[in-house]
Tab-separated table of C-alpha atoms in Angstrom:
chain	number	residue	atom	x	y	z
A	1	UNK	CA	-29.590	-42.604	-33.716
A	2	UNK	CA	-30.964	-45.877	-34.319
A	3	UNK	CA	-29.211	-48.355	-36.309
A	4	UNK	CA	-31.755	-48.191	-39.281
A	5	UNK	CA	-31.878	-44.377	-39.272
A	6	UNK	CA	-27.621	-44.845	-39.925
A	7	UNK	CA	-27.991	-47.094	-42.363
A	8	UNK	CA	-30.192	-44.885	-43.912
A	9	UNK	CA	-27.743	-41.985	-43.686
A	10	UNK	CA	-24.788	-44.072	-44.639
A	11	UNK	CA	-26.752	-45.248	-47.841
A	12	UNK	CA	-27.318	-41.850	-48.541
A	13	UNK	CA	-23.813	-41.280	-48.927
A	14	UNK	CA	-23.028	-43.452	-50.679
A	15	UNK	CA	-21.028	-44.838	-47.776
A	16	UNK	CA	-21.688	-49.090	-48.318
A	17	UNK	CA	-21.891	-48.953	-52.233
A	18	UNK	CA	-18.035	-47.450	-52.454
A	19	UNK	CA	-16.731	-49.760	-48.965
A	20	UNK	CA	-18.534	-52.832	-49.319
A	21	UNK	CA	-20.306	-52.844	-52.815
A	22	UNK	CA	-23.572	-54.205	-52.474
A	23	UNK	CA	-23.192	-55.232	-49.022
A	24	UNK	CA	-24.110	-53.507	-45.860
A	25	UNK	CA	-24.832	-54.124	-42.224
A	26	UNK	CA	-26.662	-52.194	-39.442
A	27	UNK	CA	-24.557	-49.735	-37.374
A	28	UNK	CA	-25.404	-51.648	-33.701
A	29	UNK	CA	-22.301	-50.177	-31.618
A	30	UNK	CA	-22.150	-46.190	-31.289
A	31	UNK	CA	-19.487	-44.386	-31.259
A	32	UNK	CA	-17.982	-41.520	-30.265
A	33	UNK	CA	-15.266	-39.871	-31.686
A	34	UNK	CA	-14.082	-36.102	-30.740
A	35	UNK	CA	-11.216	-34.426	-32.497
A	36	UNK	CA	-9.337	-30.986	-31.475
A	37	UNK	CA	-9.103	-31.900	-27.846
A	38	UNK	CA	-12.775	-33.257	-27.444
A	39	UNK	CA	-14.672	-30.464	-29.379
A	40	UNK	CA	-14.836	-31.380	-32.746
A	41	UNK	CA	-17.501	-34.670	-32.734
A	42	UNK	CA	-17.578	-36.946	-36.067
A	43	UNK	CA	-21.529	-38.213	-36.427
A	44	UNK	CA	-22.647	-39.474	-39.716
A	45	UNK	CA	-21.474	-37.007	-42.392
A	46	UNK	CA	-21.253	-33.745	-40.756
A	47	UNK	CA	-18.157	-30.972	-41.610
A	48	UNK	CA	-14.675	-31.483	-40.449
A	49	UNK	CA	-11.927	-29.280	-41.327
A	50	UNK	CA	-8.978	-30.951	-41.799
A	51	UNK	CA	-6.922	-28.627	-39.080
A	52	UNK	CA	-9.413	-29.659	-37.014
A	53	UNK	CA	-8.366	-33.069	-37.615
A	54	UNK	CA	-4.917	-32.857	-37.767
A	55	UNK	CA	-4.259	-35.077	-33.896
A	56	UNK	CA	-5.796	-38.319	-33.844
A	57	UNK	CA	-9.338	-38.584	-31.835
A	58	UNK	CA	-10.264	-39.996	-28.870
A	59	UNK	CA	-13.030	-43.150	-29.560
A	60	UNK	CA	-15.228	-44.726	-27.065
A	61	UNK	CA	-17.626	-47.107	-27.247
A	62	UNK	CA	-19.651	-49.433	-24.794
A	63	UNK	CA	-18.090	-53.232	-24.834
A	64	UNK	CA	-17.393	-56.146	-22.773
A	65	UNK	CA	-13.528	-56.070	-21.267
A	66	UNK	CA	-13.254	-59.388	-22.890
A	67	UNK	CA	-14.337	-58.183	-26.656
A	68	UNK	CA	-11.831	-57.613	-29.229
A	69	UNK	CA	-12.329	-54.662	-32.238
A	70	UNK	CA	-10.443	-53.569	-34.992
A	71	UNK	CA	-11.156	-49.997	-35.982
A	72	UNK	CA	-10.667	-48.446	-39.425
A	73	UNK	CA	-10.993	-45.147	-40.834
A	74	UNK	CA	-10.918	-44.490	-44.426
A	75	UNK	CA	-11.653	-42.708	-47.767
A	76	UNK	CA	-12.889	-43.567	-50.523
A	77	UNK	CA	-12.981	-40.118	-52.571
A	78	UNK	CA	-9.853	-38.611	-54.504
A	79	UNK	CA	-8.958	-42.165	-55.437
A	80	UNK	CA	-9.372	-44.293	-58.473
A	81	UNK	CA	-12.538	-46.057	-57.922
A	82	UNK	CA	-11.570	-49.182	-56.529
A	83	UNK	CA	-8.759	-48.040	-53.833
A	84	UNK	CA	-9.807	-46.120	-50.875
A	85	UNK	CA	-6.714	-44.581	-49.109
A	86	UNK	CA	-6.115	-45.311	-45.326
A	87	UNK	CA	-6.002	-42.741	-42.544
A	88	UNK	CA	-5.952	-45.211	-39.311
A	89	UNK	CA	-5.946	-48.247	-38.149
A	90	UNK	CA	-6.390	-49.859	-34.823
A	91	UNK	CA	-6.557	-53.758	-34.067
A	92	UNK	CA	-6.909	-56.105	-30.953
A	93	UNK	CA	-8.613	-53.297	-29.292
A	94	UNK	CA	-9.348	-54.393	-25.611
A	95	UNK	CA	-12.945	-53.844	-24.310
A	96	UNK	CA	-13.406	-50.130	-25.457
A	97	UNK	CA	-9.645	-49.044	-24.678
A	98	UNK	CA	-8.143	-48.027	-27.907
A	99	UNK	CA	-4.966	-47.122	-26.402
A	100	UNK	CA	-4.342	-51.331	-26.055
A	101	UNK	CA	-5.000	-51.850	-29.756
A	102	UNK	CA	-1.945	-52.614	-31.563
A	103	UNK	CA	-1.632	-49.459	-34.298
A	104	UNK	CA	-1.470	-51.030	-37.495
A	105	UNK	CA	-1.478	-47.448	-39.594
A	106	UNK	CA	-0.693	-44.002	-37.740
A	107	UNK	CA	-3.221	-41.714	-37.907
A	108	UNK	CA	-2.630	-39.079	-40.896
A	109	UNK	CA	-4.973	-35.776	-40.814
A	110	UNK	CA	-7.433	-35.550	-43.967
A	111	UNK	CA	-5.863	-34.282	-47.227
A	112	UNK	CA	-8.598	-33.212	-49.426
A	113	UNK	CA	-7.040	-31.712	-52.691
A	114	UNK	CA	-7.818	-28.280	-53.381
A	115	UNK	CA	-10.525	-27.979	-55.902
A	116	UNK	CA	-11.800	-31.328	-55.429
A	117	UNK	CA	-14.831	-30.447	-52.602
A	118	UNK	CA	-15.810	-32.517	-49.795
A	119	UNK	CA	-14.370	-35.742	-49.169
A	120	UNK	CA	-15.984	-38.753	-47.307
A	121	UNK	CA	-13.622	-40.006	-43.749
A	122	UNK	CA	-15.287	-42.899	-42.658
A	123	UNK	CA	-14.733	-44.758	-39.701
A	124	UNK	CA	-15.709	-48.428	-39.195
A	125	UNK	CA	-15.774	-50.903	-36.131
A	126	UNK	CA	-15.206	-54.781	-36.260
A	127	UNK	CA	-15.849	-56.616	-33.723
A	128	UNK	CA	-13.400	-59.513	-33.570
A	129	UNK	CA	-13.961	-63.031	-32.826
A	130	UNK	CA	-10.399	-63.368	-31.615
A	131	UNK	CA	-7.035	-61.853	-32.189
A	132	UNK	CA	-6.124	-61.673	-35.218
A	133	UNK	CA	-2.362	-61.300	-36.907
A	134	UNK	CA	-2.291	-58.291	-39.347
A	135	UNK	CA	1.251	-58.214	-39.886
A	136	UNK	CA	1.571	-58.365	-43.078
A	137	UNK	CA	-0.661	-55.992	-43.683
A	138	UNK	CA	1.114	-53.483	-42.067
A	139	UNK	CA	3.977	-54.593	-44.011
A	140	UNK	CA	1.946	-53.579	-46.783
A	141	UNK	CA	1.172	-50.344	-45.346
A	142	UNK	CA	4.185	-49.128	-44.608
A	143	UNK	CA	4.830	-48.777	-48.180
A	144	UNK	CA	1.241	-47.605	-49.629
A	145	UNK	CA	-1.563	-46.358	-47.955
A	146	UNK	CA	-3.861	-47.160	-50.455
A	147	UNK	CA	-6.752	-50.085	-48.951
A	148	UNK	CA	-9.586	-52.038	-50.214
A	149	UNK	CA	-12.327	-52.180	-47.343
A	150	UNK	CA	-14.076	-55.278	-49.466
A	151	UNK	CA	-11.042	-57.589	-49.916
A	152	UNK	CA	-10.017	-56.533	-46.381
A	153	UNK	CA	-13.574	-57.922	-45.215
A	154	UNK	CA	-13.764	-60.634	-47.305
A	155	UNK	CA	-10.440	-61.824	-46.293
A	156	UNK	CA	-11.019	-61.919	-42.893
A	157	UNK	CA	-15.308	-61.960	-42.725
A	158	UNK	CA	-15.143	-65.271	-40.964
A	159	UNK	CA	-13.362	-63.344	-37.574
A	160	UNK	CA	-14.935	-59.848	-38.330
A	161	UNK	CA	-18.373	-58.610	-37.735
A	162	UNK	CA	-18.780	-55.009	-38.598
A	163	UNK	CA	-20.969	-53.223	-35.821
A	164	UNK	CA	-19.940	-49.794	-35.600
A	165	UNK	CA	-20.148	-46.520	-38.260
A	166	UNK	CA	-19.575	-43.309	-38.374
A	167	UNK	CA	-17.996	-40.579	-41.026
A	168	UNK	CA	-17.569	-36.924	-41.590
A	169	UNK	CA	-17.044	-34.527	-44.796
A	170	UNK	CA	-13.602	-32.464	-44.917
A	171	UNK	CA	-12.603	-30.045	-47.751
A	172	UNK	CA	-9.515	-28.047	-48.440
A	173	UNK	CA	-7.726	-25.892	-45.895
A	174	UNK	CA	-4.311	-24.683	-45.585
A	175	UNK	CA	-3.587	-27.142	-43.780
A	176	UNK	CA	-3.354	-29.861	-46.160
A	177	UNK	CA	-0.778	-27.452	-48.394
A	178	UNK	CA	1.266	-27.207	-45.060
A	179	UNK	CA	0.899	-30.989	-44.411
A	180	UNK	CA	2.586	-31.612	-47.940
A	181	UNK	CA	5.074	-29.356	-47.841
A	182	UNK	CA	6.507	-29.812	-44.536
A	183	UNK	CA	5.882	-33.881	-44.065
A	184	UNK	CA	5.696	-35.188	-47.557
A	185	UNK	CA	8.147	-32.575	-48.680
A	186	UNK	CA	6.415	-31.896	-52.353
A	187	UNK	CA	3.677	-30.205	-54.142
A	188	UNK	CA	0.253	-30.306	-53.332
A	189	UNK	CA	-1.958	-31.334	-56.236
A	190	UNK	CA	-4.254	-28.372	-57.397
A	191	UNK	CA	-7.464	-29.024	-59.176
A	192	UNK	CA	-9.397	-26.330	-61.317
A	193	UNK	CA	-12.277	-26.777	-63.146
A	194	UNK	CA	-11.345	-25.511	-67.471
A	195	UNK	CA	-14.493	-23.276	-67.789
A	196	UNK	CA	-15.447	-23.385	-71.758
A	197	UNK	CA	-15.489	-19.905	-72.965
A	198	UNK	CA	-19.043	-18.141	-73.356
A	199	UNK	CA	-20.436	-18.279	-76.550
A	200	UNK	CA	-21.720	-14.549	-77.394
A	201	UNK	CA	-23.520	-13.834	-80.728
A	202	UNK	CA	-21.904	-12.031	-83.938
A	203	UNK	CA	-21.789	-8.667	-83.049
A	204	UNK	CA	-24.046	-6.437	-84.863
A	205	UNK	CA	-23.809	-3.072	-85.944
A	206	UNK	CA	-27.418	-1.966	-84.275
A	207	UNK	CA	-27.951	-4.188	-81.355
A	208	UNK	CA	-32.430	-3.141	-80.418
A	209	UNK	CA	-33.623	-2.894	-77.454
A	210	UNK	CA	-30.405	-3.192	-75.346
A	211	UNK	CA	-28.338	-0.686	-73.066
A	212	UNK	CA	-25.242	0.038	-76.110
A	213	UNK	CA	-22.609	0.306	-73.346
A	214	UNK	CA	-23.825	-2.934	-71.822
A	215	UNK	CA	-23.774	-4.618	-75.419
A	216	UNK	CA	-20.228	-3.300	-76.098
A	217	UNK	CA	-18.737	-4.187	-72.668
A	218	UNK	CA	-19.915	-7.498	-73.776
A	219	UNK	CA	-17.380	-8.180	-76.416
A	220	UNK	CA	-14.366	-6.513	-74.108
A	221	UNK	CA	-11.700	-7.777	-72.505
A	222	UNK	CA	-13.035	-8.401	-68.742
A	223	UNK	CA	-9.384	-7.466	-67.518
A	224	UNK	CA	-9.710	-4.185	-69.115
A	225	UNK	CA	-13.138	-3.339	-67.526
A	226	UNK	CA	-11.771	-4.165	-64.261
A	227	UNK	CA	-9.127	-1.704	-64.951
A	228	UNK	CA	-11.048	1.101	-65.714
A	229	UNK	CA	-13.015	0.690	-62.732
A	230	UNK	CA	-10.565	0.083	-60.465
A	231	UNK	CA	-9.056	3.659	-61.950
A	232	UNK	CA	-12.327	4.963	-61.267
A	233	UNK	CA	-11.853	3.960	-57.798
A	234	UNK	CA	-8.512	4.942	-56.870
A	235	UNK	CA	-9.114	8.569	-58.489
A	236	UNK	CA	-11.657	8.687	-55.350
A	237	UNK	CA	-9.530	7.337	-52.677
A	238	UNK	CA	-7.180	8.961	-50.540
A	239	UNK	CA	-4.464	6.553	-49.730
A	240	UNK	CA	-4.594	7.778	-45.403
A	241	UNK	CA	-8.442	8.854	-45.159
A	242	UNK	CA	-9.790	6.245	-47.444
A	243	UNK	CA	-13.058	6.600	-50.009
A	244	UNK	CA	-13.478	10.359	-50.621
A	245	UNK	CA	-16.933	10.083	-51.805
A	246	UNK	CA	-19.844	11.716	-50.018
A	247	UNK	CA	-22.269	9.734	-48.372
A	248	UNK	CA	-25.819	10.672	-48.963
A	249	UNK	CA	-28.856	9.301	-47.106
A	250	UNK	CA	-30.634	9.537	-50.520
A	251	UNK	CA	-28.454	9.079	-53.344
A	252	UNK	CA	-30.686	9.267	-56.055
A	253	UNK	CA	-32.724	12.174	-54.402
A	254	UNK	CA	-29.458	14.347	-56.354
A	255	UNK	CA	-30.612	15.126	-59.695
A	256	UNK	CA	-28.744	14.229	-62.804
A	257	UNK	CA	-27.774	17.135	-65.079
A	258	UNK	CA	-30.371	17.542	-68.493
A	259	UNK	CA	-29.206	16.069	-71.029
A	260	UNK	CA	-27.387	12.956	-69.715
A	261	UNK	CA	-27.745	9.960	-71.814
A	262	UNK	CA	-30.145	7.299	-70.650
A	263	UNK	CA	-27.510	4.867	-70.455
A	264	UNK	CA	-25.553	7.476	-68.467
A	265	UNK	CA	-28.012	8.838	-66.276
A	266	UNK	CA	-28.864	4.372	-65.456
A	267	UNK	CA	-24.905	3.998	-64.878
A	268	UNK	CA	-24.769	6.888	-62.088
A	269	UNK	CA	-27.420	5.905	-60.527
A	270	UNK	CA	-25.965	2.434	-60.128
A	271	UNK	CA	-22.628	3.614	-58.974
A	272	UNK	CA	-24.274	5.781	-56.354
A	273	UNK	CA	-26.334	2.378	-54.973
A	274	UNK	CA	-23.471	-0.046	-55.152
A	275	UNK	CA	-25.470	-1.910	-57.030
A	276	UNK	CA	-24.729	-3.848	-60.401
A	277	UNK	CA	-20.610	-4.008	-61.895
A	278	UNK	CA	-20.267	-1.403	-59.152
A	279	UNK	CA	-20.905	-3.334	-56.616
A	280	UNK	CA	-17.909	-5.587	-57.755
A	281	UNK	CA	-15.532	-3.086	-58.674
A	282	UNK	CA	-15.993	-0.110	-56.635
């Protein structure tokens, strides 16, 4: 991909606006980066599961054996809005041997809360105009992982030229509930959406032109209609030979009795199709 068509991409997520602010540069070194043993790729905002993620990557990336880099990967989602939280960090990289770099930050797996969606894990490449000390920034490190990618840059913009971009999406796995509870020994945060409740008119006494079991079931307690059908069900299933109901080629092709009740007679013929609160229950 050209360098344009990534900045393009990168724009598009939003990727400059929360690193840089209202800076940005053109992606001019590509690089690749495989996860899970060289079979997971990272390009520009494509799915990564954080088990998938959980080893650090292999990079590569065509440069001189005399160039230095410093290679960062970040996030700036499930933050506060001005602290991105570091997952790796590379410096003093040799020609394209990452292996020489001097690790500033070990490389942590993504930890995207559950509930919170997909989370941005961007990687950027500076190309150094000579070594650089970053010791006391991994004194700093060792103590928070939370990062600014614009004060880090602006610190240090007169020695580093970004050149290099690329990112991926992760959301929740089990992985990240393992991750806290057997490294970080504690809880993993949990976020649920509070639905409001649905607002349902006053209930009238003759509800027109609407099914009356439908309109009723309305202003029931959901719990209890999933009981009933779930009684219906398990009066109809053998606990060794499974559902007892016949299977019919033509369900509806059986006639209902005389005399059933419209609503009735629409309710069987559901049940018999799946179809409808049958489909969910039974």
């Amino acid at each position: 991909m050209s360098p344009i068509h990534s900045r393009a991409v990168a724009e598009h997520y939003g990727v400059y606006q929360h690193l840089f602010g209202d800076a940005y540069f053109h992606p001019v070194v590509n690089m690749e980066i495989l996860y899970a043993e060289e079979t997971v790729p990272v390009y520009r905002g494509n799915l990564v599961k954080p088990a998938e993620a959980a080893k650090q990557p292999s990079v590569r990336f065509e440069s001189r054996p005399e160039d230095l880099w410093t290679l960062v990967m970040t996030t700036p989602d499930g933050t506060s809005k001005e602290v991105e939280r570091i997952h790796w960090m590379v410096a003093n990289i040799k020609g394209n041997d990452v292996a020489s770099g001097e690790e500033i930050c070990q490389h942590i797996q993504p930890l995207p809360f559950e509930g919170l969606g997909y989370l941005r894990y961007i990687f950027v490449l500076y190309k150094q105009e000579e070594k650089i000390d970053y010791s006391d920034l991994a004194k700093q490190l060792l103590t928070t992982r939370f990062f600014s990618t614009q004060k880090f840059y602006a610190k240090r913009q007169e020695v580093l030229t970004p050149a290099g971009l690329a990112f991926f999406t992760s959301d929740w796995d089990s992985s990240v509930t393992d991750y806290y509870h057997q490294v970080l020994n504690q809880e993993p945060p949990v976020f649920e959406y509070d639905f409001p409740e649905h607002y349902y008119k006053k209930q009238v006494w003759f509800p027109l032109k609407q099914p009356f079991n439908l309109y009723l079931d309305r202003y029931r307690d959901q719990k209890e209609i999933a009981k009933e059908y779930l009684v219906k069900k398990l009066k109809k299933t053998d606990p060794f030979k499974g559902d007892l109901r016949p299977k019919y080629p033509f369900p509806n092709a059986i006639p209902i009795p005389k005399g059933t009740p419209a609503w009735l007679a629409n309710e069987i013929k559901k049940e018999r199709l799946g179809r409808a609160r049958a489909a969910d229950y039974l």
